[in-house]
Coordinates of C-alpha atoms and ligand atoms in Angstrom, one line a residue:
X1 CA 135.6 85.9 74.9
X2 CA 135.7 89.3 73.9
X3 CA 133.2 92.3 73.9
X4 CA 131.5 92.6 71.0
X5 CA 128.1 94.6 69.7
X6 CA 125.4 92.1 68.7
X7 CA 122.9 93.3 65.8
X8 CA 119.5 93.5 67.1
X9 CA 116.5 93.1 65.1
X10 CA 113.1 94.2 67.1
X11 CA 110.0 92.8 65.6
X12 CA 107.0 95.3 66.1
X13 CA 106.7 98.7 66.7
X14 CA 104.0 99.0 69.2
X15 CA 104.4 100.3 72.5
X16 CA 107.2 97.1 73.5
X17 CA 108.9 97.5 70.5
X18 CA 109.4 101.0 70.7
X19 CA 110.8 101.1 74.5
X20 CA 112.7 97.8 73.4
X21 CA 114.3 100.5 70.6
X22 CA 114.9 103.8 73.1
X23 CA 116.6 101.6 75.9
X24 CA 118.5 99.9 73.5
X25 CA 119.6 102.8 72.1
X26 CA 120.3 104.7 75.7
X27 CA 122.8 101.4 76.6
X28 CA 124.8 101.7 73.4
X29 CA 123.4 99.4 71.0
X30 CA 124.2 100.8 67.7
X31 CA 122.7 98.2 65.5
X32 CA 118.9 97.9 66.4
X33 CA 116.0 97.6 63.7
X34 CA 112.7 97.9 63.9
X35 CA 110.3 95.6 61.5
X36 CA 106.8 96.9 61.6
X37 CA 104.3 95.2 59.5
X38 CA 102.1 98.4 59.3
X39 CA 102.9 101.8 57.7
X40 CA 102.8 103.6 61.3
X41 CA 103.7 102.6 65.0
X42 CA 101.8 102.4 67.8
X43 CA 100.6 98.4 67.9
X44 CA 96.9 97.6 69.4
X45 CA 96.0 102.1 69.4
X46 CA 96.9 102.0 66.0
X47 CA 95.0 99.0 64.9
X48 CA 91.7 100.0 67.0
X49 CA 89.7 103.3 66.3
X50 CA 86.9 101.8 67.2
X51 CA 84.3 104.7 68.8
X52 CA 84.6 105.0 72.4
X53 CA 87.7 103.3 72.4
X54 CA 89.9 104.1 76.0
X55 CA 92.4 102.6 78.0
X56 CA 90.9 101.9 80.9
X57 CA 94.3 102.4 83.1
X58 CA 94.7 105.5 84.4
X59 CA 96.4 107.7 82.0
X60 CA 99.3 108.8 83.9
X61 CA 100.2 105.5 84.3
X62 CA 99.4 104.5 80.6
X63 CA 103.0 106.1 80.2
X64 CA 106.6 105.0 80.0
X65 CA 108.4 105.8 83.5
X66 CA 110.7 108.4 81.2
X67 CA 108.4 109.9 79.3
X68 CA 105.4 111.4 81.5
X69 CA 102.8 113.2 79.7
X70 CA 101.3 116.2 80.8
X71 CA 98.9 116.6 78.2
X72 CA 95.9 114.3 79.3
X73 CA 92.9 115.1 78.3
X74 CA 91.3 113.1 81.0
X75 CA 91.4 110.7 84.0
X76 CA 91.0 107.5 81.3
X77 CA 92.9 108.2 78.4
X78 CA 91.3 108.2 74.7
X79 CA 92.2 105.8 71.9
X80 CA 93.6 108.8 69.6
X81 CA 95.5 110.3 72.3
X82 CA 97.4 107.5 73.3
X83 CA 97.9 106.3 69.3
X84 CA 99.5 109.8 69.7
X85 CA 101.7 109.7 72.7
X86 CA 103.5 107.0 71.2
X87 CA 104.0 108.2 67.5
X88 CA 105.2 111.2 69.5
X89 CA 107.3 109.7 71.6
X90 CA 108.9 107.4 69.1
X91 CA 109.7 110.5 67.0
X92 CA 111.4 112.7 69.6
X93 CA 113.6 109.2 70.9
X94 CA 114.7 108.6 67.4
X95 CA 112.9 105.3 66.9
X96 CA 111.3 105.8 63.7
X97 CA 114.1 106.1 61.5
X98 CA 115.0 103.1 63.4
X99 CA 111.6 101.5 61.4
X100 CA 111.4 99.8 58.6
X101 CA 107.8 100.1 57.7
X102 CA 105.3 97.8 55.8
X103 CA 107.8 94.4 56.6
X104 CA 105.9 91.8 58.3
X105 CA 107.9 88.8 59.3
X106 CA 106.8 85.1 57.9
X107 CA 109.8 83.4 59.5
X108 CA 112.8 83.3 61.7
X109 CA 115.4 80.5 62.0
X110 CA 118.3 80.1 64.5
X111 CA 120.7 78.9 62.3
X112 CA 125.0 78.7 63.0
X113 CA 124.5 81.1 65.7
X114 CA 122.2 83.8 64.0
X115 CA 118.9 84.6 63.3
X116 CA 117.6 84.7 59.9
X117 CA 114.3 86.3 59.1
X118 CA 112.6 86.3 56.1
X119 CA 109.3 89.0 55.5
X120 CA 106.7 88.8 53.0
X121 CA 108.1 91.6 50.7
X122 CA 110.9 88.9 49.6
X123 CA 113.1 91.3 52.0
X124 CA 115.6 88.7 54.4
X125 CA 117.7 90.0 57.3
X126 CA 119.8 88.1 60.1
X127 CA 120.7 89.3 63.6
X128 CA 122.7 88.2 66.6
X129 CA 119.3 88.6 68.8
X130 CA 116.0 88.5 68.2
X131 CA 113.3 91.0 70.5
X132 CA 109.5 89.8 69.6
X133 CA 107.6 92.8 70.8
X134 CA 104.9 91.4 68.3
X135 CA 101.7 92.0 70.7
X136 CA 99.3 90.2 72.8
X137 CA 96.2 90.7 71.6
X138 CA 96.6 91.3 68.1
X139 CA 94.6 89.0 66.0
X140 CA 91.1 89.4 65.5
X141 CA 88.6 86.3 66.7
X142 CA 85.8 86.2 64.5
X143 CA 82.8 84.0 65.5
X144 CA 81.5 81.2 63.5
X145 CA 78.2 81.9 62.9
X146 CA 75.9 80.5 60.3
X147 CA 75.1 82.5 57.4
X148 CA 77.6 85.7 58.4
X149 CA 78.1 86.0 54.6
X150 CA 74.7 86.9 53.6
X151 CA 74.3 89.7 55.6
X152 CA 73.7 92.5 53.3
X153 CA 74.5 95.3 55.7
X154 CA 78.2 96.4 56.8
X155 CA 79.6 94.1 59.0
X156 CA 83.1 94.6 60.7
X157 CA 85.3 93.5 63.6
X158 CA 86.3 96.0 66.2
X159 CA 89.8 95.6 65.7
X160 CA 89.1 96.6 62.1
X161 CA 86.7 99.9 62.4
X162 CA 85.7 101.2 59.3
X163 CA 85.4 105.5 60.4
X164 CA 83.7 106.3 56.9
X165 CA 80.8 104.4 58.1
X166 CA 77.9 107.2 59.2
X167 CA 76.1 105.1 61.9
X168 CA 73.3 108.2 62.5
X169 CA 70.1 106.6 62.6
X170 CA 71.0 103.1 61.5
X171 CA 70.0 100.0 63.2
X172 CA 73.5 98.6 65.3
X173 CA 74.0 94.9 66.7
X174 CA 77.4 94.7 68.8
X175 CA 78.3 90.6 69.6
X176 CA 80.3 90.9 72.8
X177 CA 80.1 92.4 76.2
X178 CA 84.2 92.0 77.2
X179 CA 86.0 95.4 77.5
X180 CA 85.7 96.4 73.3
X181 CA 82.3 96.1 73.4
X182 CA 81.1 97.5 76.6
X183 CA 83.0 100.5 75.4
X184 CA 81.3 100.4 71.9
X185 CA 78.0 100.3 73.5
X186 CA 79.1 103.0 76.1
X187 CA 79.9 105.3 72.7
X188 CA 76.9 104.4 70.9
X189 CA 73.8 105.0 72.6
X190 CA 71.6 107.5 71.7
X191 CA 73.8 108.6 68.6
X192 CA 72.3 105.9 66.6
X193 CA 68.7 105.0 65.5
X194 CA 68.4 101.5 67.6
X195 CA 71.4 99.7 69.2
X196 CA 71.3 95.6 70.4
X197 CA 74.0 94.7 73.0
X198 CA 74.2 91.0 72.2
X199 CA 75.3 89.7 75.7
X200 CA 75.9 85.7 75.8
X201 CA 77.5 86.1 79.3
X202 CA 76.5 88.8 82.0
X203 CA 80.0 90.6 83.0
X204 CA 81.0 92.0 86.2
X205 CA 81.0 96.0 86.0
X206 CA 83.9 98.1 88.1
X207 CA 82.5 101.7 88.1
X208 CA 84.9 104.4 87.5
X209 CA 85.6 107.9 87.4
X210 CA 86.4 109.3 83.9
X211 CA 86.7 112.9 84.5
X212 CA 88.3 115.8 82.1
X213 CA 91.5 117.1 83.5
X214 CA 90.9 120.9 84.0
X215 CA 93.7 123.6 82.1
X216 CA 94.7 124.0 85.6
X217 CA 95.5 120.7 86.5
X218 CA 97.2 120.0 83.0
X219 CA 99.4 123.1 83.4
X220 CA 100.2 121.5 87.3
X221 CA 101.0 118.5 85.5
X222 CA 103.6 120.7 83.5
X223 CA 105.8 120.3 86.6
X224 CA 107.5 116.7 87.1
X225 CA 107.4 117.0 90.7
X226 CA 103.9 118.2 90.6
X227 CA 103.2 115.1 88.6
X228 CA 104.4 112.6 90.5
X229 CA 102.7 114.2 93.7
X230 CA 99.7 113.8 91.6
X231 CA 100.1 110.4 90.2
X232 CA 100.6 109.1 94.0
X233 CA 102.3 106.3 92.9
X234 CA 102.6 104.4 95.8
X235 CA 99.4 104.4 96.1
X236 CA 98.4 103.1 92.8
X237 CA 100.8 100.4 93.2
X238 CA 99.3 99.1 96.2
X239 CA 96.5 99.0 94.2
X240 CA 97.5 96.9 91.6
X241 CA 99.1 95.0 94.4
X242 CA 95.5 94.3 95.8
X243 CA 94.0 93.7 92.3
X244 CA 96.9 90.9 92.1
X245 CA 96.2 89.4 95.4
X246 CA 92.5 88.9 94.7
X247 CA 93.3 86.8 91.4
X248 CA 95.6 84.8 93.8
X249 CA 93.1 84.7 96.5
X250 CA 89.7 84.5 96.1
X251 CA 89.2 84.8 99.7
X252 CA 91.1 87.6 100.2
X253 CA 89.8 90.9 101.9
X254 CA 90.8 92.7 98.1
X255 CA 88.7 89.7 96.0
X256 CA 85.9 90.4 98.8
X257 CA 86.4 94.3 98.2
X258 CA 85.9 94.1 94.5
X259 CA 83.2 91.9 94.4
X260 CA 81.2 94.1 96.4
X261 CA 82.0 96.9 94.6
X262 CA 80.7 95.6 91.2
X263 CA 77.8 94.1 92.8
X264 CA 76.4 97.4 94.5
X265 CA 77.4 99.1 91.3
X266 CA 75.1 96.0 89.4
X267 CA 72.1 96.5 92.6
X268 CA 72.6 101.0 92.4
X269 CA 73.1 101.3 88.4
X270 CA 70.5 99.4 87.2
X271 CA 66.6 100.2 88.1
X272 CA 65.1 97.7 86.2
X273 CA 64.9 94.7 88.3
X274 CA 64.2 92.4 85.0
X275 CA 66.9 94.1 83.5
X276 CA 69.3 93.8 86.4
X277 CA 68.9 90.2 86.6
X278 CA 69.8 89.9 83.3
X279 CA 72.9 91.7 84.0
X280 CA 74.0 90.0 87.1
X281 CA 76.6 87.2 85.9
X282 CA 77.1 83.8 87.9
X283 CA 80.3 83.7 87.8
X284 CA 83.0 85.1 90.6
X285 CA 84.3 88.6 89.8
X286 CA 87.7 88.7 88.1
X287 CA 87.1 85.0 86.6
X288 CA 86.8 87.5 83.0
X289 CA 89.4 90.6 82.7
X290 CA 87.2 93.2 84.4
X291 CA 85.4 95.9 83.0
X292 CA 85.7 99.4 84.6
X293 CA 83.1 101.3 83.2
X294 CA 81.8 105.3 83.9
X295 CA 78.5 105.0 81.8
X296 CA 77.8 101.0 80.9
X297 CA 74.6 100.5 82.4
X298 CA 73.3 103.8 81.8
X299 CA 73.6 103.0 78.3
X300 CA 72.3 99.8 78.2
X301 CA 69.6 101.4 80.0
X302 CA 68.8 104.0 77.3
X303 CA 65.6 103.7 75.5
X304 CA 66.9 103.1 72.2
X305 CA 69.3 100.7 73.7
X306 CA 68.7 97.1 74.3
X307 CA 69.7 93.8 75.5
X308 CA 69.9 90.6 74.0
X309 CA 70.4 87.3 75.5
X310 CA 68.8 85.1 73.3
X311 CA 71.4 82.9 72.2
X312 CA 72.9 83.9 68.6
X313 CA 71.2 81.1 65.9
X314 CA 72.2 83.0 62.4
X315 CA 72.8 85.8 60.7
X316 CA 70.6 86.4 57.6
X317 CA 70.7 88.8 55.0
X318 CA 68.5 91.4 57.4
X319 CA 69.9 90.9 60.5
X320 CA 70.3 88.6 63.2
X321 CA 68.1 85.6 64.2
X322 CA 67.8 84.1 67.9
X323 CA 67.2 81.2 69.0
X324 CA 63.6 82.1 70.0
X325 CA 63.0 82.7 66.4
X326 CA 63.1 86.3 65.9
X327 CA 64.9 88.6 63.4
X328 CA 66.2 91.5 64.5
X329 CA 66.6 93.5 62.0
X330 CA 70.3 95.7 61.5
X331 CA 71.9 97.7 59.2
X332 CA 75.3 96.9 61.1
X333 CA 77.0 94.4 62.8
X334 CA 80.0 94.9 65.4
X335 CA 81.7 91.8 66.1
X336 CA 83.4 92.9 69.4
X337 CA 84.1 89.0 70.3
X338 CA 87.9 89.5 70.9
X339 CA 91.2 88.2 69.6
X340 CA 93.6 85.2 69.9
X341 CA 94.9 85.7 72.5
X342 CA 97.4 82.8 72.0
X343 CA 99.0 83.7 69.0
X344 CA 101.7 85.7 69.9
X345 CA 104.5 85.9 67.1
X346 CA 102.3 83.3 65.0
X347 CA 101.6 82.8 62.1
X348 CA 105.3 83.7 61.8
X349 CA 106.8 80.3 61.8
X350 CA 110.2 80.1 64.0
X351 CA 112.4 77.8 64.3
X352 CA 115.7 77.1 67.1
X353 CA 118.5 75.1 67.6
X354 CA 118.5 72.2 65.3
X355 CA 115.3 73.1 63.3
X356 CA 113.1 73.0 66.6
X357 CA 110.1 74.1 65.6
X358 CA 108.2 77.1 67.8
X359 CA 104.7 75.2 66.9
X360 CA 105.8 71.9 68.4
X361 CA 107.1 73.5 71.6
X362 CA 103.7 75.6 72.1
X363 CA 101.8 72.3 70.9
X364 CA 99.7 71.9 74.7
X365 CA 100.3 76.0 75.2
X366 CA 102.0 78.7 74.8
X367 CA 105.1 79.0 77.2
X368 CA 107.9 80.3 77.8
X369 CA 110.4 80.9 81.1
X370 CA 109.3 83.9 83.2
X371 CA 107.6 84.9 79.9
X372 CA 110.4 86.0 77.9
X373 CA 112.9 83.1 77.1
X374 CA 112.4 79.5 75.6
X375 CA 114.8 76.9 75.5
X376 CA 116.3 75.6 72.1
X377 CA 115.4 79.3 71.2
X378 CA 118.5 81.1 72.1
X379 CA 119.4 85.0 72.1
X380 CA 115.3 85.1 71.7
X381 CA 113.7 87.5 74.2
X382 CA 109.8 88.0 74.2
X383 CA 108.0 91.2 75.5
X384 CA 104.8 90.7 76.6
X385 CA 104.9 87.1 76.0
X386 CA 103.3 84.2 77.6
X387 CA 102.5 83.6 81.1
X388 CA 103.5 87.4 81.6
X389 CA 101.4 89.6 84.0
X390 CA 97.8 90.6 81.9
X391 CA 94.8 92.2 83.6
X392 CA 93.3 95.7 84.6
X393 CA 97.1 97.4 85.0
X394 CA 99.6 99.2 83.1
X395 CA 101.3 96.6 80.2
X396 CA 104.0 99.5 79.9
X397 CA 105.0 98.8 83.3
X398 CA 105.3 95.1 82.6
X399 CA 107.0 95.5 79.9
X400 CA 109.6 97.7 80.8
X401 CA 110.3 95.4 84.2
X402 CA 110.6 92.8 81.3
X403 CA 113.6 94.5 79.7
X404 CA 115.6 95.2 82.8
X405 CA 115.7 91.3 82.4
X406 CA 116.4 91.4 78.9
X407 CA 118.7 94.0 78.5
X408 CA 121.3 91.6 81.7
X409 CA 120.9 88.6 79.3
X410 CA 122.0 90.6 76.3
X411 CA 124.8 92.3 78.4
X412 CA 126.3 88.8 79.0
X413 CA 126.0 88.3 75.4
X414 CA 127.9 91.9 74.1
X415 CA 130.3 90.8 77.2
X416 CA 131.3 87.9 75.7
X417 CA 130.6 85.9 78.7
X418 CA 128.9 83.5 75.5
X419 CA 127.3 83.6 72.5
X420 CA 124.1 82.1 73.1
X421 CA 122.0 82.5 76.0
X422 CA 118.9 80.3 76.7
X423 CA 117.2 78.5 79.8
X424 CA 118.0 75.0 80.2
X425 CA 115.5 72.2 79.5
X426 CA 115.0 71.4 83.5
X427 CA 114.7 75.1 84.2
X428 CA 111.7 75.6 82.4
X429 CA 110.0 72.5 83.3
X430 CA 110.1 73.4 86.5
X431 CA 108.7 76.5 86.0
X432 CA 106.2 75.5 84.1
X433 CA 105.3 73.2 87.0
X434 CA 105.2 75.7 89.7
X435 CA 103.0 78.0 87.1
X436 CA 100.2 75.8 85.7
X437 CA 99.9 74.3 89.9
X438 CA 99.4 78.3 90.9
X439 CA 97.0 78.6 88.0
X440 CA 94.8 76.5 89.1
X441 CA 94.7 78.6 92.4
X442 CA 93.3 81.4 90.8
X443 CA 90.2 82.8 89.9
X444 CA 90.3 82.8 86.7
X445 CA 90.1 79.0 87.3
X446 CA 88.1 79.0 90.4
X447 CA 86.1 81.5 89.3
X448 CA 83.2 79.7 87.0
X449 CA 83.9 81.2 83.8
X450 CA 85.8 81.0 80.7
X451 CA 87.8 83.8 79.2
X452 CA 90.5 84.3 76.7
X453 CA 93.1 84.3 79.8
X454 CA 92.5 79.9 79.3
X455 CA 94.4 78.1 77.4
X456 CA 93.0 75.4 75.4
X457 CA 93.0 72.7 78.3
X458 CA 91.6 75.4 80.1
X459 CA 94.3 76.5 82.5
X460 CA 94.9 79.8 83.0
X461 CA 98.0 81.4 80.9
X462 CA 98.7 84.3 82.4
X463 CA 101.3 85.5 85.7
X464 CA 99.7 83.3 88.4
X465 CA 101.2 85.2 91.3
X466 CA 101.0 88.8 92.8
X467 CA 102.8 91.9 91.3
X468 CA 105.5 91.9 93.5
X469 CA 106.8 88.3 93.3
X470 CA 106.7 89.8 89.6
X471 CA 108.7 92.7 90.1
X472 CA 111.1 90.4 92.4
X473 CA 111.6 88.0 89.0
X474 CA 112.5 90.3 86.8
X475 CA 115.3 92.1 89.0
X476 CA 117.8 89.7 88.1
X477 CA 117.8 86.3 86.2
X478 CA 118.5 83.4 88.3
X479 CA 121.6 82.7 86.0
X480 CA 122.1 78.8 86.8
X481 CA 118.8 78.4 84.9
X482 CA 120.8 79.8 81.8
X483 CA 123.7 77.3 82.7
X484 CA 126.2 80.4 83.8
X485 CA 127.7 82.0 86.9
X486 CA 126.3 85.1 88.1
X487 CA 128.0 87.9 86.4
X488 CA 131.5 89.5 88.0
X489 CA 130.8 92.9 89.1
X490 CA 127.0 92.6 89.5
X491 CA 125.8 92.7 86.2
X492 CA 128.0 95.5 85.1
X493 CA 127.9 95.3 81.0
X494 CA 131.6 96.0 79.9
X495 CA 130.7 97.0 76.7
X496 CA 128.3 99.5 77.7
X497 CA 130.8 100.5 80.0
X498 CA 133.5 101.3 77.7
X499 CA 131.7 103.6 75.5
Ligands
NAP501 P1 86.9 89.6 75.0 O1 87.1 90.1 76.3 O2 87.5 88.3 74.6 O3 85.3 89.5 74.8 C1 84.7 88.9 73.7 C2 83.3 88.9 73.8 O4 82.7 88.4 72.6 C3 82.7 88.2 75.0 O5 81.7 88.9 75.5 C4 82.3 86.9 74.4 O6 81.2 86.2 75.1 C5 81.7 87.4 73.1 N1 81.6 86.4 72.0 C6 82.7 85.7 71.4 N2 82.2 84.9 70.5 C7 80.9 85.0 70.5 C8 79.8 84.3 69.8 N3 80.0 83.4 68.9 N4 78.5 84.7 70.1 C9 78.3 85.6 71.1 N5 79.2 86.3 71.8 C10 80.5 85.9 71.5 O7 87.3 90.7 73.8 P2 87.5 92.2 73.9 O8 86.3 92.9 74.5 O9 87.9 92.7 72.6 O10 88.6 92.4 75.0 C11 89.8 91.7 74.9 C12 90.8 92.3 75.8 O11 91.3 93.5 75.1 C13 90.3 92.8 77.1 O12 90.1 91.8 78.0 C14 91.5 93.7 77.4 O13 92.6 93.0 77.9 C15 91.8 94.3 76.1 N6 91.1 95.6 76.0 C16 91.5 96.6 76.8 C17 90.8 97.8 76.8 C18 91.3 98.8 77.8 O14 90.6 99.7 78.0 N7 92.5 98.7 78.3 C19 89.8 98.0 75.9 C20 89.4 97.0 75.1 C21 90.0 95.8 75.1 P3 81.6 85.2 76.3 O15 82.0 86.1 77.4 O16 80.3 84.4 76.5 O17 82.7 84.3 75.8

């Protein structure tokens, strides 16, 4: 068959879609576009403003490997600062042009060898391949509880901050203790009149430096060598490495090491022994995503902060009732109870070879084949998709180890080697075999908890194995699983090559 450039429709421009766009771009596709639902990029830092909202990665390594960014304000980076790096950096790589703003996608169908969209505006396009860099956690989870719609105060999700609210002296419940709203809380106290943490399960605290980078260090950081010296990568990497191989092994000397860590954090933090009993969870740490937190339990120990554990019964037109019988009285309420987590592209509804429905394939869980390919789905590549590495590391990092796979599928596709590349049947079975077994090795599993990393049967969804094997996956696709030889001339793309 002969070379020949594929169209390429991306759909999000977050912080996948927009690498997904720049590396494209760098290999010589000349027919990329980016669909973006929104009226800006940037993804999940676009979406939440909430207050005190931070990456809790390290900031130099909340970067893509090309673009380092010297400019850190501090060791963890801020909400607005990273919702800027990336509108930055998609403007100075010439992604934004590539954007079509305010499109969101309701469907895609594989249909005679193409993909057909169709967004919401009426607008239809088709492409040769699809990239869904549409997010992980991108839909907001709101609780069920009775009588949420006669609350006569404000009420509002985190993912969905409303900054013209003055919260100065007003009465604030937050519902949720995961990472959203321990930062919330963090931000919070002591700038408004009263604040409840609603807590309905204690959470393991990682304390952590959050320090301001000095105008001498941010001019060091000018310097790319400097940088890099700085960033000790090697170093960092074993520690993610270690962070793996305690999710993998909960008797591992790294699982052993972190649990003691949050627990002297818990026993030193907290003076109030009532208090810190309240706070100490029963569950193993790492069984929820864990929180690393500079200032948690000094807020929650603040004296117009306070606790609640008192299950939720209602919320009233006044506030919120426990199950004890009180009223707590609020002006506002912060639902900081997550997202769904298992959505992924839905509610777009997508379709494959011969009208196979994505809904039908995802009916037990979401899955896909080493995250990022389904079968019946071909020239369909996911970015951050299921079963894909999530926890307390860089989803930058992921996601660009996950195009170095993408981008040799798509070179066998603009090589001609064929026109439609997707794992066989067997292929993913098997991996989904070996997957859900390791899941139920780890500790989110093991651990005596439930978090959004479960899917609905309650097996873990996310990369059951350490970092490395990770890193090893993505180097190269095992190419029988895709029914073809490995390339000639180890993965060379000819067309790329000609240019
Ligand atoms: P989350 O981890 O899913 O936490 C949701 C919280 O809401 C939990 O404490 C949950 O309690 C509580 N909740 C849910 N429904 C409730 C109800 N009906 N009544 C009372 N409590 C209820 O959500 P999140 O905090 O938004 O974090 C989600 C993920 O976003 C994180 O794990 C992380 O991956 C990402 N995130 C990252 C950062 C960062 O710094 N990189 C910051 C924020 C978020 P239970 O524990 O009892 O279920």
């Amino acid at each position: 068959m002969k070379p020949k450039q594929p169209r390429v429709i991306i759909l999000g421009a977050g912080m996948a879609g927009i690498l997904a766009a720049i590396r494209l771009q760098a290999t010589g596709y000349d027919d990329v576009t980016v669909y973006e639902k929104a009226d800006r990029v940037g993804g999940t830092w676009r979406d939440n403003t909430y207050p005190g909202l931070t990456c809790d990665v390290p900031s130099h390594f909340y970067t893509y490997s090309f673009e380092r960014n010297p400019h850190w304000s501090r060791q963890l980076p801020p909400g607005p600062e990273v919702q800027d790096y990336f509108q930055r950096t998609a403007d100075k790589y010439g992604v934004t042009p590539m954007v079509r703003f305010n499109r969101e996608a309701t469907a895609a169908r594989f249909i005679e060898g193409r993909w057909e969209l169709e967004f919401a505006c009426g607008h239809s396009d088709s492409a040769d391949i699809l990239i869904a860099a549409t997010g992980v956690l991108h839909h907001p989870k709101y609780p069920k509880i009775k009588g949420a719609d006669q609350f006569q105060g404000t009420l509002l999700h985190s993912a969905r901050w409303d900054n013209s609210i003055d919260l100065a002296g007003k009465r604030v419940g937050i519902i949720g203790n995961g990472s959203t709203g321990v930062q919330i809380v963090s931000a919070l106290a002591g700038k408004v009149g009263h604040l409840e943490h609603y807590q309905r399960t204690a959470q393991w605290i990682m304390p952590v430096e959050n320090n301001e980078f000095s105008a001498e260090e941010r001019a060091i950081f000018r310097d790319p060598e400097q940088l890099a010296k700085a960033m000790n990568v090697e170093e960092y990497m074993a520690a993610v490495e270690a962070y793996t191989s305690a999710i993998t092994d909960i008797e591992s000397d790294a699982a052993r090491g972190m649990a003691q860590a949050c627990l002297d954090n818990l026993e030193q933090g907290v003076t109030d022994p009532v208090l810190r009993e309240r706070l100490r969870p029963d569950h193993t740490p790492l069984c929820k995503r864990l929180i690393f937190s500079p200032d948690y339990y000094q807020a929650i120990q603040h004296p117009q902060s306070h606790l609640v554990t008192e299950d939720i019964e209602a919320i009233e037109a006044d506030g919120i009732r426990t199950a004890d019988g009180q009223l707590h009285q609020l002006d506002v309420i912060v639902y900081a109870t997550g997202f769904h987590a298992d959505y992924f592209m839905r509610p777009m509804t997508i379709s494959g070879t011969n009208g196979v429905r994505l809904d039908d394939f995802w009916a037990d869980r979401p899955k896909a084949y080493f995250a990022i390919t389904m079968p019946d789905f071909p020239n369909l590549f996911m970015l951050n998709g299921p079963n894909g590495p999530v926890g307390n590391f860089s989803l930058i990092d992921i996601a660009e180890h996950q195009l170095n796979y993408i981008e040799q599928l798509m070179a066998r596709l603009r090589n001609g080697d064929c026109d439609q590349i997707a794992p066989v049947h067997s292929a993913m079975q098997q991996f989904e075999e070996e997957r859900t077994a390791a899941a139920k090795k780890t500790v989110w599993y093991l651990g005596g908890c439930v978090s959004w990393y479960l899917d609905e049967s309650g097996i873990p969804s996310s990369w059951p194995w350490n970092f490395s094997r990770f890193v090893a996956s993505m180097a190269e696709p095992d190419w029988s699983a895709f029914g073809l030889n490995p390339p000639t001339g180890a993965a060379v793309d000819k067309a790329a090559a000609g240019k």
